Amino acid sequence: MITTPGPLPTMSLEEIWPPYALRITAGDLELRIVRESDFPELVAVALDGVHPPEEMPFYFPWTDAPPEKLAAEYVKYHSQIKASFDRTSPNLEFVVRRSGEVVGSQGFNAQNFPVLRAGETGSWLGQRFQRQGIGTRMRQAICAFAFDVLGAVEITSGAFADNAASLAVSRKVGYQPNGVQRKPRRDSAAAHQSLLLTPETFQRGESIEVKGAEELLSFLELAE
């Protein structure tokens, strides 16, 4: 008698890649690690507009890409982020939803985190969702997570000196000026303001709820 072997046991995506289990909620905002299934909505928001075309708030001008290329370039960027992820230098890129609707993306990136306990925040928000306090709230949420869950002791960020909106968000969250450098922007140089946030200067927002933290900390070998 020939027996047919049963199906092989399979792991869930969250078991294969524990960062996928991470979910941060703050009121009606939800931050989850970007998955491929999020790309259609993220790309739609990006193509709808992130900033006026005559302005460039980003050090790397990804929004200058033609619409027919931006989508593929965005997917490639996130593939590179995931490929560069390791336990000492976690690069966490979140899709941000408000009441279920994608509004933008929030990142926390670190190098040699177990030693330095420091990371950098970066984000973008669809233009139609700006000036509603969302940018401040999602930054407060990721900083609370970094300090309270990951155990960060400082967080850096930065913005071009003429990016008043981003700098205003940083001030509300508690970032302090940390030097000015000249950086390339499109075809010229521009003043770029570096910023530093510590637990002592952090201006907290609404409380956050974090799910999947235990799995992430174990994966990063940060669990006590």
Coordinates of C-alpha atoms in Angstrom, one line a residue:
M1 CA 0.0 0.0 0.0
I2 CA 1.3 3.4 -1.0
T3 CA 0.8 6.2 1.5
T4 CA 0.6 9.8 0.5
P5 CA 2.6 12.1 2.7
G6 CA 0.5 14.8 4.4
P7 CA 0.9 18.5 3.8
L8 CA 4.1 20.1 5.1
P9 CA 3.7 22.4 8.2
T10 CA 3.8 26.0 7.2
M11 CA 4.8 29.1 9.1
S12 CA 2.8 32.3 9.0
L13 CA 4.3 35.5 7.6
E14 CA 4.6 36.9 11.1
E15 CA 6.6 33.8 12.2
I16 CA 8.8 34.0 9.2
W17 CA 9.4 37.7 9.5
P18 CA 8.6 38.9 13.1
P19 CA 8.6 42.6 12.3
Y20 CA 5.3 41.9 10.4
A21 CA 3.6 41.2 13.7
L22 CA 4.4 44.7 15.0
R23 CA 1.4 47.1 15.2
I24 CA 1.4 50.5 16.9
T25 CA -1.9 52.3 17.5
A26 CA -2.4 55.8 18.7
G27 CA -6.1 56.8 18.6
D28 CA -7.3 56.3 15.1
L29 CA -3.7 56.0 13.7
E30 CA -2.2 52.6 13.0
L31 CA 1.5 51.9 12.1
R32 CA 2.4 48.6 10.7
I33 CA 5.5 47.4 8.8
V34 CA 5.1 47.8 5.1
R35 CA 4.1 44.7 3.2
E36 CA 3.8 44.2 -0.6
S37 CA 0.0 44.3 -0.2
D38 CA 0.4 48.0 1.0
F39 CA 2.2 49.2 -2.2
P40 CA -0.9 50.0 -4.3
E41 CA -2.3 52.3 -1.6
L42 CA 1.0 53.9 -0.7
V43 CA 1.9 54.5 -4.4
A44 CA -1.6 56.0 -5.0
V45 CA -1.1 58.5 -2.1
A46 CA 2.4 59.3 -3.4
L47 CA 1.2 59.9 -6.9
D48 CA -1.6 62.1 -5.7
G49 CA 1.1 64.4 -4.3
V50 CA 3.3 64.8 -1.3
H51 CA 4.5 68.4 -1.8
P52 CA 4.2 71.2 -4.4
P53 CA 6.3 70.4 -7.5
E54 CA 8.4 73.5 -7.1
E55 CA 9.5 72.4 -3.6
M56 CA 11.8 69.5 -2.6
P57 CA 11.7 68.5 1.1
F58 CA 13.7 65.3 0.7
Y59 CA 17.4 64.8 0.7
F60 CA 16.9 62.1 -1.9
P61 CA 14.4 63.5 -4.4
W62 CA 12.3 60.3 -4.9
T63 CA 9.2 62.3 -5.7
D64 CA 10.8 63.7 -8.8
A65 CA 10.6 60.4 -10.6
P66 CA 8.1 60.3 -13.5
P67 CA 4.8 58.7 -12.5
E68 CA 5.4 55.7 -14.7
K69 CA 8.7 55.0 -12.8
L70 CA 7.8 56.2 -9.3
A71 CA 5.8 53.1 -8.5
A72 CA 8.5 50.6 -9.4
E73 CA 11.2 52.7 -7.7
Y74 CA 9.2 52.8 -4.5
V75 CA 8.9 49.0 -4.5
K76 CA 12.7 48.7 -5.1
Y77 CA 13.4 51.1 -2.2
H78 CA 11.4 49.0 0.2
S79 CA 13.0 45.8 -1.1
Q80 CA 16.4 47.4 -0.3
I81 CA 15.3 48.4 3.1
K82 CA 14.2 44.9 3.9
A83 CA 17.4 43.4 2.5
S84 CA 19.6 45.7 4.6
F85 CA 17.7 44.8 7.8
D86 CA 19.7 43.0 10.5
R87 CA 19.5 42.5 14.2
T88 CA 22.1 45.2 14.9
S89 CA 20.8 47.8 12.4
P90 CA 17.0 47.5 12.2
N91 CA 15.4 49.5 9.5
L92 CA 11.7 49.7 10.3
E93 CA 9.4 51.3 7.6
F94 CA 5.7 51.6 8.6
V95 CA 2.6 52.3 6.6
V96 CA 0.5 54.8 8.5
R97 CA -3.3 54.5 8.3
R98 CA -5.9 56.8 9.8
S99 CA -9.2 55.0 10.4
G100 CA -8.0 52.4 7.9
E101 CA -7.0 54.8 5.1
V102 CA -3.3 55.0 4.1
V103 CA -2.0 58.5 4.7
G104 CA 1.8 58.1 4.4
S105 CA 4.8 56.3 5.8
Q106 CA 6.9 56.6 8.9
G107 CA 10.4 55.2 9.4
F108 CA 12.8 54.5 12.2
N109 CA 16.3 53.5 11.1
A110 CA 19.3 52.6 13.2
Q111 CA 22.9 51.5 12.9
N112 CA 24.6 49.4 15.6
F113 CA 21.5 49.8 17.8
P114 CA 22.5 47.5 20.6
V115 CA 25.5 49.6 21.3
L116 CA 24.4 53.1 20.4
R117 CA 20.7 52.9 21.3
A118 CA 20.0 55.6 18.8
G119 CA 18.0 55.9 15.6
E120 CA 16.7 58.3 13.0
T121 CA 13.1 59.1 12.1
G122 CA 11.9 60.0 8.6
S123 CA 8.5 60.2 7.1
W124 CA 6.3 61.4 4.3
L125 CA 2.6 62.3 4.3
G126 CA 0.2 62.7 1.4
Q127 CA -0.5 66.3 0.7
R128 CA -4.2 65.9 1.1
F129 CA -3.6 64.7 4.7
Q130 CA -1.3 67.5 5.8
R131 CA -2.1 70.3 8.2
Q132 CA -4.4 68.0 10.2
G133 CA -1.9 67.1 13.0
I134 CA -1.3 63.7 11.6
G135 CA 2.4 64.2 11.0
T136 CA 2.9 65.2 14.6
R137 CA 0.9 62.3 15.9
M138 CA 2.7 59.6 13.9
R139 CA 6.1 61.1 14.9
Q140 CA 5.1 61.1 18.5
A141 CA 3.9 57.5 18.2
I142 CA 7.1 56.2 16.6
C143 CA 9.3 58.1 19.1
A144 CA 7.3 56.7 22.1
F145 CA 7.8 53.2 20.6
A146 CA 11.5 53.8 20.1
F147 CA 12.1 55.1 23.7
D148 CA 9.7 52.9 25.6
V149 CA 9.9 49.6 23.7
L150 CA 13.2 49.5 21.9
G151 CA 15.1 51.3 24.7
A152 CA 16.5 54.2 22.5
V153 CA 18.3 57.0 24.4
E154 CA 18.3 59.5 21.5
I155 CA 16.6 60.0 18.2
T156 CA 17.8 62.2 15.3
S157 CA 16.0 63.7 12.4
G158 CA 16.5 66.6 10.0
A159 CA 14.9 68.9 7.5
F160 CA 16.0 71.5 5.0
A161 CA 15.9 74.9 6.7
D162 CA 13.1 76.2 4.5
N163 CA 10.9 73.2 5.3
A164 CA 8.8 75.0 7.8
A165 CA 6.1 72.4 8.2
S166 CA 8.6 69.6 9.0
L167 CA 10.5 71.7 11.4
A168 CA 7.3 72.8 13.2
V169 CA 6.4 69.1 13.7
S170 CA 9.9 68.5 15.1
R171 CA 9.5 71.4 17.6
K172 CA 6.1 70.1 18.8
V173 CA 7.6 66.7 19.4
G174 CA 10.6 68.1 21.3
Y175 CA 13.5 67.8 18.9
Q176 CA 16.3 70.3 19.5
P177 CA 18.6 71.9 16.9
N178 CA 21.8 70.0 16.5
G179 CA 23.8 71.8 13.8
V180 CA 23.3 72.9 10.2
Q181 CA 25.1 71.4 7.2
R182 CA 24.9 72.2 3.5
K183 CA 23.5 69.3 1.6
P184 CA 22.7 68.8 -2.1
R185 CA 19.1 69.3 -3.2
R186 CA 18.3 68.7 -6.8
D187 CA 21.0 70.7 -8.6
S188 CA 22.1 73.1 -5.8
A189 CA 23.1 73.1 -2.2
A190 CA 20.8 74.0 0.7
A191 CA 21.0 74.4 4.4
H192 CA 19.9 71.3 6.3
Q193 CA 19.0 71.5 10.0
S194 CA 19.9 68.4 12.1
L195 CA 17.7 67.7 15.1
L196 CA 18.1 65.6 18.3
L197 CA 15.4 64.2 20.6
T198 CA 16.0 62.7 24.0
P199 CA 13.5 61.2 26.5
E200 CA 13.9 64.4 28.6
T201 CA 12.9 66.7 25.7
F202 CA 10.2 64.4 24.2
Q203 CA 6.7 65.9 24.1
R204 CA 4.4 62.9 24.2
G205 CA 1.1 62.7 22.5
E206 CA -1.7 60.3 23.0
S207 CA -0.8 56.9 24.6
I208 CA 0.2 54.1 22.3
E209 CA -0.7 50.5 22.2
V210 CA 1.9 48.1 20.8
K211 CA 1.3 44.5 19.7
G212 CA 4.0 42.2 18.5
A213 CA 6.7 43.9 20.6
E214 CA 7.8 40.7 22.3
E215 CA 8.3 38.9 19.0
L216 CA 10.3 41.8 17.5
L217 CA 12.5 42.2 20.6
S218 CA 13.3 38.5 20.6
F219 CA 14.1 38.7 16.8
L220 CA 16.4 41.6 17.4
E221 CA 17.9 39.9 20.4
L222 CA 17.0 42.9 22.6
A223 CA 14.7 41.0 25.0
E224 CA 16.0 41.0 28.6

